[in-house]
PDB file of C-alpha atoms in Angstrom:
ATOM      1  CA  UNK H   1      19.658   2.082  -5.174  1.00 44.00           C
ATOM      2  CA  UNK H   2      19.393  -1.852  -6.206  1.00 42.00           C
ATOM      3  CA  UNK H   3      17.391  -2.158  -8.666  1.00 44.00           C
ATOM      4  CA  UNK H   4      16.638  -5.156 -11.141  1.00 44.00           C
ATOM      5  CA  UNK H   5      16.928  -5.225 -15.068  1.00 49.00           C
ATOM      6  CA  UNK H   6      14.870  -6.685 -17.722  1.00 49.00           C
ATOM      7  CA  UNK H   7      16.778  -8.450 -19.801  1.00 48.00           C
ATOM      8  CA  UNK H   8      16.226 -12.223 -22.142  1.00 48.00           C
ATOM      9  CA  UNK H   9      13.067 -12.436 -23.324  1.00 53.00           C
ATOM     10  CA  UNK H  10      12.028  -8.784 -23.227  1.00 61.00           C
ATOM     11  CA  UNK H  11      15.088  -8.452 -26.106  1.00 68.00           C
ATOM     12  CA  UNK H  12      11.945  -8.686 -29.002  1.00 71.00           C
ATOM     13  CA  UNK H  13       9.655  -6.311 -27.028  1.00 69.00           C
ATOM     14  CA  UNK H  14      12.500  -4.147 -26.625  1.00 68.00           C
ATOM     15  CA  UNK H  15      13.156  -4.487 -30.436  1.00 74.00           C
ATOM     16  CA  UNK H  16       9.767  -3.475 -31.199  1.00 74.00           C
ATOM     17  CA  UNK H  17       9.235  -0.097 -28.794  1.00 72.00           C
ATOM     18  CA  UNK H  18      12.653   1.067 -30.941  1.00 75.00           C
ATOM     19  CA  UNK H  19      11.122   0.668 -33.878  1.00 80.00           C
ATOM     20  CA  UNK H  20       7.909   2.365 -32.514  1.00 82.00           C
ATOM     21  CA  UNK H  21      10.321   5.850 -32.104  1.00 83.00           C
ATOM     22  CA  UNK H  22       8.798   6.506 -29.065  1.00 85.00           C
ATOM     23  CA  UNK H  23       9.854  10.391 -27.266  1.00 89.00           C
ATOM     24  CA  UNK H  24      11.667  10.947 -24.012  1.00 91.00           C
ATOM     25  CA  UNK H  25       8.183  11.440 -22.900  1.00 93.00           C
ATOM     26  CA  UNK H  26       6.479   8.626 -23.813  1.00 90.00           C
ATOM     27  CA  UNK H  27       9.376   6.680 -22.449  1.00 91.00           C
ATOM     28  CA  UNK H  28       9.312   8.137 -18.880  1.00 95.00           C
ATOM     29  CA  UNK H  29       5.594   7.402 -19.248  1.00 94.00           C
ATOM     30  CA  UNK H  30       6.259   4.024 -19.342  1.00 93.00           C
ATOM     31  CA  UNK H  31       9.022   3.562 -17.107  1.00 94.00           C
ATOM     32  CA  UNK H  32       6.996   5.506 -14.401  1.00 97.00           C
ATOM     33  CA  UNK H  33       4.161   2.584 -15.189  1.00 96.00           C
ATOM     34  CA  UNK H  34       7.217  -0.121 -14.720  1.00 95.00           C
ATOM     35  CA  UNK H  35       8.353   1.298 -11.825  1.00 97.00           C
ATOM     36  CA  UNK H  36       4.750   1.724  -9.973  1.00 97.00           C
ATOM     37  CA  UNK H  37       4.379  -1.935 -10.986  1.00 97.00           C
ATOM     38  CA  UNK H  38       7.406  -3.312  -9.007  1.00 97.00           C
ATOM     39  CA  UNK H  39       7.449  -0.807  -6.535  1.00 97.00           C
ATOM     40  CA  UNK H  40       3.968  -1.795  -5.308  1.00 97.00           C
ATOM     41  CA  UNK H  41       5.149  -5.414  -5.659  1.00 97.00           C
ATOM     42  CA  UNK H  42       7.955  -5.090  -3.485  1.00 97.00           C
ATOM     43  CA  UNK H  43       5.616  -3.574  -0.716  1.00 97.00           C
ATOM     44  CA  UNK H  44       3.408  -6.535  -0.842  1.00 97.00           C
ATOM     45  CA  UNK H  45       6.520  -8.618  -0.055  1.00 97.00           C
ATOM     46  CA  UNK H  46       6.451  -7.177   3.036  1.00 97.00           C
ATOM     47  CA  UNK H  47       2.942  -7.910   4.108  1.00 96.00           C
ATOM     48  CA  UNK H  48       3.148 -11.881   2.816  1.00 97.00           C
ATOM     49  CA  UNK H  49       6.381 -12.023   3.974  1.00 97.00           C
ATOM     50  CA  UNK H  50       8.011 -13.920   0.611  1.00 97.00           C
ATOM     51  CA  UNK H  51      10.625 -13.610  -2.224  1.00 97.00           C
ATOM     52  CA  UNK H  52       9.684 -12.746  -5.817  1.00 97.00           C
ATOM     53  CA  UNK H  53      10.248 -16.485  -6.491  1.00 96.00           C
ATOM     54  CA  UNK H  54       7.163 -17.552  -3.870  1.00 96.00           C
ATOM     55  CA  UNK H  55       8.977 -19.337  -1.368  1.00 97.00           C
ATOM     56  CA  UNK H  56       8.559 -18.004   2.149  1.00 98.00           C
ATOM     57  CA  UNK H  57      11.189 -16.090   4.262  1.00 98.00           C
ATOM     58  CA  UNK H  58      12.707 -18.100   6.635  1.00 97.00           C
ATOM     59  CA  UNK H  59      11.689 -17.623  10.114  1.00 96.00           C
ATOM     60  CA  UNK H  60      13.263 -14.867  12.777  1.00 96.00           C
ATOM     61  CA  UNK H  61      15.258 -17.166  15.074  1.00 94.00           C
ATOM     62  CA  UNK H  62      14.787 -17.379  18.723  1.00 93.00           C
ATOM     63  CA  UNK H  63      17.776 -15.006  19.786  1.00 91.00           C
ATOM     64  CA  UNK H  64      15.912 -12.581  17.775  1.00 92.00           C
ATOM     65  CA  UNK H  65      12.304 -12.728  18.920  1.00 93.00           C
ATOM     66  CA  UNK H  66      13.946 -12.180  22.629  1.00 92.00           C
ATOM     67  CA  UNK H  67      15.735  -9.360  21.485  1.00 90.00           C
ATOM     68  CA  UNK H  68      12.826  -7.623  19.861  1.00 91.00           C
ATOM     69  CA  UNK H  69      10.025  -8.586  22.948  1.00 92.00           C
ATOM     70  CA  UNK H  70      13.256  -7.533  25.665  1.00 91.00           C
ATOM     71  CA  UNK H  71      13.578  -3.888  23.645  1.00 90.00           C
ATOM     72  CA  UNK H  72       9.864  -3.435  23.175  1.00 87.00           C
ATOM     73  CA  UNK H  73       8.718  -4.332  26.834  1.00 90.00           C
ATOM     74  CA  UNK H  74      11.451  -1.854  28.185  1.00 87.00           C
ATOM     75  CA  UNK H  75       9.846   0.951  30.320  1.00 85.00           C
ATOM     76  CA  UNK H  76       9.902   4.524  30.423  1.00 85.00           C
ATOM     77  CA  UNK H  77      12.081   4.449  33.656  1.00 83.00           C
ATOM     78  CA  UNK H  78      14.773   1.769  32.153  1.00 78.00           C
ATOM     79  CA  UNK H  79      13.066  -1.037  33.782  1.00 79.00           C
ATOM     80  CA  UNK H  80      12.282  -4.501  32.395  1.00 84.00           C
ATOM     81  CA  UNK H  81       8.597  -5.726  31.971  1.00 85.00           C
ATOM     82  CA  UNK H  82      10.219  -8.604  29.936  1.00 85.00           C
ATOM     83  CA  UNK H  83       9.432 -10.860  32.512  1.00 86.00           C
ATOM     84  CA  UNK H  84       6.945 -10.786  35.249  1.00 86.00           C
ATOM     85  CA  UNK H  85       8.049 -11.260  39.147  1.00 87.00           C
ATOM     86  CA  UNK H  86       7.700 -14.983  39.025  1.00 87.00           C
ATOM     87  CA  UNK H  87      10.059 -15.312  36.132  1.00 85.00           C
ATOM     88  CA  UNK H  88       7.708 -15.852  33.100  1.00 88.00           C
ATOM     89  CA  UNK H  89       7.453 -13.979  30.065  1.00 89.00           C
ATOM     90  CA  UNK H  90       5.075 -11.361  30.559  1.00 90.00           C
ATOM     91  CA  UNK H  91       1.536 -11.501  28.638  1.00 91.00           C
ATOM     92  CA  UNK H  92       3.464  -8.571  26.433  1.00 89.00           C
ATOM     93  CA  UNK H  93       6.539  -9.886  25.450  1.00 91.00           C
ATOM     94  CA  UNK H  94       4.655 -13.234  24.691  1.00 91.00           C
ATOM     95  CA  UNK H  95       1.993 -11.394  22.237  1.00 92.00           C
ATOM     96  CA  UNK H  96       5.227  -9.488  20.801  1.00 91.00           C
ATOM     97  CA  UNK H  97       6.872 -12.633  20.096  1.00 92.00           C
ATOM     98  CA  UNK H  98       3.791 -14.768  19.072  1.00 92.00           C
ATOM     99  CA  UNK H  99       2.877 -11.634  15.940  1.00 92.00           C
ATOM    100  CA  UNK H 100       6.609 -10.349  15.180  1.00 93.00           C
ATOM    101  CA  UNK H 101       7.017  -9.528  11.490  1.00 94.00           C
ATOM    102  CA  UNK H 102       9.639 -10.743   9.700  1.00 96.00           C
ATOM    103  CA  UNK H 103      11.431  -7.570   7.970  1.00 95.00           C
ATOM    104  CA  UNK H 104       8.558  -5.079   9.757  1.00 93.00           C
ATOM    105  CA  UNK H 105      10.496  -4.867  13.352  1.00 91.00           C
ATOM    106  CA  UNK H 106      10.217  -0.683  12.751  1.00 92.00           C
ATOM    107  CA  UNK H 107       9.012  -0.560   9.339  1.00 94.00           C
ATOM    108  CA  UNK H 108      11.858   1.314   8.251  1.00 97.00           C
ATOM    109  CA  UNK H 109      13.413  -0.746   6.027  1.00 97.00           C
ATOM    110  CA  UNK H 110       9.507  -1.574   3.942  1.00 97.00           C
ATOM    111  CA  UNK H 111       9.136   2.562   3.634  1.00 97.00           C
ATOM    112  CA  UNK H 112      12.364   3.124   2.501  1.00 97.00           C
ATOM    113  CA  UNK H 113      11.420   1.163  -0.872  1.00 97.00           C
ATOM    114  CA  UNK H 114      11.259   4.010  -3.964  1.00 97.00           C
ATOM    115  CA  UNK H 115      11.073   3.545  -7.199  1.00 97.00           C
ATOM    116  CA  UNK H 116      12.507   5.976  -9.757  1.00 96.00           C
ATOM    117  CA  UNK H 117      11.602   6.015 -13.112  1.00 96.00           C
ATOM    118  CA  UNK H 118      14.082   8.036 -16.298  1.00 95.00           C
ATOM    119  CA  UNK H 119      13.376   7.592 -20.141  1.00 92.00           C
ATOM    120  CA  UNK H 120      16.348   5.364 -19.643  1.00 90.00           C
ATOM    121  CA  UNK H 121      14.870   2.666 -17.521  1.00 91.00           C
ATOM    122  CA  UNK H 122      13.080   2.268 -14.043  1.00 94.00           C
ATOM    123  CA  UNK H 123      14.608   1.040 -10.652  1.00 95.00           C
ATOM    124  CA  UNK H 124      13.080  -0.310  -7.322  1.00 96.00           C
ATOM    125  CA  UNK H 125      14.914  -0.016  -4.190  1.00 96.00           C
ATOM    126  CA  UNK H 126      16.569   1.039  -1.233  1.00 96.00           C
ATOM    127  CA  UNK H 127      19.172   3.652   0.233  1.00 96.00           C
ATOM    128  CA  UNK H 128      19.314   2.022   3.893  1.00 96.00           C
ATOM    129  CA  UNK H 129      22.962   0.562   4.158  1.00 93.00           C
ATOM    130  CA  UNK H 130      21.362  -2.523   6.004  1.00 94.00           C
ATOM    131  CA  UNK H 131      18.863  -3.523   3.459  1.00 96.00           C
ATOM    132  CA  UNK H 132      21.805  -5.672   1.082  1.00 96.00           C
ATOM    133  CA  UNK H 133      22.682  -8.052   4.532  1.00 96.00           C
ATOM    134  CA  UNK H 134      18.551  -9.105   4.296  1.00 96.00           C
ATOM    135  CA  UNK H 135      18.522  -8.916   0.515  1.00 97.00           C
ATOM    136  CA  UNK H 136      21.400 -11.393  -0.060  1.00 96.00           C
ATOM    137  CA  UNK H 137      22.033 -12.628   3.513  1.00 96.00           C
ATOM    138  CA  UNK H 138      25.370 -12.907   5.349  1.00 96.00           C
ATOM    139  CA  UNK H 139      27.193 -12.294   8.093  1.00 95.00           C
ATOM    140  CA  UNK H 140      26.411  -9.240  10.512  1.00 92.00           C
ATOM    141  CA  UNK H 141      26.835  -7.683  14.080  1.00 87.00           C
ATOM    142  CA  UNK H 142      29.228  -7.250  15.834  1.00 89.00           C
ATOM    143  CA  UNK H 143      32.446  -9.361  14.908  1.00 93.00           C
ATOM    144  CA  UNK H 144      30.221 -10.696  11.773  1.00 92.00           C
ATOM    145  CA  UNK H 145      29.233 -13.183  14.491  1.00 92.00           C
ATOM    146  CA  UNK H 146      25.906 -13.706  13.485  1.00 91.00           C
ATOM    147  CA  UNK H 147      24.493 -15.618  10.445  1.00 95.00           C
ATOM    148  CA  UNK H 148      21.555 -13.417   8.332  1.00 95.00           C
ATOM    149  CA  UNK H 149      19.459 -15.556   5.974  1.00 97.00           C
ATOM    150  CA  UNK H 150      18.967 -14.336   2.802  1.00 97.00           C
ATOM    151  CA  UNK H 151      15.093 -13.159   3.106  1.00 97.00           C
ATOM    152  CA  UNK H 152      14.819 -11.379  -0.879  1.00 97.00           C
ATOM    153  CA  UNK H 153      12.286  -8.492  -1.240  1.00 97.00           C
ATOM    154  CA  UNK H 154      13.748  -6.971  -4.655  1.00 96.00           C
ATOM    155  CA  UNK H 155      13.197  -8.824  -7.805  1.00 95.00           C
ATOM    156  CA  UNK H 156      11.029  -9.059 -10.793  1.00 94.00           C
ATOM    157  CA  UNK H 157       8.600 -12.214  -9.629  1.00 95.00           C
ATOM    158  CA  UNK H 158       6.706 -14.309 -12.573  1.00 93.00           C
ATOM    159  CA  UNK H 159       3.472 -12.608 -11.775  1.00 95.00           C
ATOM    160  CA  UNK H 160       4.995  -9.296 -12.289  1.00 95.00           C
ATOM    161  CA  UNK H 161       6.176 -10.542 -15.381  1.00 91.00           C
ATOM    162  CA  UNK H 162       2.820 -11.092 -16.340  1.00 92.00           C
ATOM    163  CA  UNK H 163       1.622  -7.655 -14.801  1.00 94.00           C
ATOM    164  CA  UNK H 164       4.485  -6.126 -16.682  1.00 92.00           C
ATOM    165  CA  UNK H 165       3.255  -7.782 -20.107  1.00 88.00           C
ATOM    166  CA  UNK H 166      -0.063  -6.557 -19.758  1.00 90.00           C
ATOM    167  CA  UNK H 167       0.357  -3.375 -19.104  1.00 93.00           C
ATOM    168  CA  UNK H 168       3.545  -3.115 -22.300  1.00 88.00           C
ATOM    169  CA  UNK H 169       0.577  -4.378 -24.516  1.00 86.00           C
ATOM    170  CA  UNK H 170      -1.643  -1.808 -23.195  1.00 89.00           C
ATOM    171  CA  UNK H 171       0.812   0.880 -23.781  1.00 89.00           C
ATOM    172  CA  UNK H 172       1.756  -0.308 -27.623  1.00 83.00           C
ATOM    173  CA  UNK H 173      -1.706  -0.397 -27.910  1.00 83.00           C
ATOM    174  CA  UNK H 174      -1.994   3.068 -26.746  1.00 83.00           C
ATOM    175  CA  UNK H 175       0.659   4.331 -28.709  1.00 78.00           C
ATOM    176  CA  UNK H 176      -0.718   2.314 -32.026  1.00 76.00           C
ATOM    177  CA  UNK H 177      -3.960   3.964 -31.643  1.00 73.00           C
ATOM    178  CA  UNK H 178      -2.070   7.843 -31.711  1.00 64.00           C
TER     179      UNK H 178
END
């Protein structure tokens, strides 16, 4: 599973839980909270269609917006309704092209995120083998022929950070008042 670590300026808040001698327990509590956190994150990637640094995904190219309106107007009997008689996209392969989701073709790849969560630390992520080609972007297909762009769902954006921070004080405080 990919997964991202907290690391830099978490090193005196890290410091600090040590010295608090917290239990296995009260550390899978929190990782569980950590993990909920970016796991729910992540989803919402999906729906606003952006990295965990804010800028947008870069739009599906033509070649695939045919693709996905060619395989979704198929029929039942292996026929086409692509195109109508005259030659022209159909009124459903136009309204599948005009609303196609970028990363949400099947939804498989958005339900696959889990999150896991250990005394040790938490991780957010994936176990589809395609996932890393739309994470990091590259080549793919057949003959590596065609170009992916990098469209990042995983990561640790700044308003998580802030999320995150919150809900560490809220735990210390927690913890403080035991």
């Amino acid at each position: 599973m990919a997964g991202v670590e907290l690391a830099g300026q978490w090193a005196e808040l890290r410091r600090t839980m040590e010295n608090m001698n917290l239990s296995d327990q009260d550390l899978l509590a929190l990782n569980e909270r950590v993990a909920a956190i970016l796991e729910q994150s992540t989803q919402e990637r999906f729906e606003e269609e952006k990295g965990p640094d804010g800028k947008s995904w870069p739009p599906l190219s033509e070649q695939t917006l045919v693709a996905r309106a060619r395989r979704r107007t198929r029929r039942k009997d292996g026929s086409s309704g692509f195109r109508t008689k005259r030659g022209n996209l159909s009124r459903r392969a136009l309204r599948i092209i005009e609303n196609a989701a970028i990363l949400k073709d099947t939804g498989r790849l958005m339900r696959s995120i889990t999150s896991k969560a250990r005394p040790e630390g938490a991780a957010v992520g994936t176990n589809l083998v395609y996932a890393a080609i739309h994470q990091l972007g590259g080549k793919a297909g057949r003959g590596k022929r065609v170009e992916i762009p990098a469209r990042p769902y995983l990561g640790v954006s700044s308003a998580d950070e802030q999320d995150l921070l919150a809900m560490l004080q809220e735990f210390i405080e927690e913890r403080i008042e035991k």
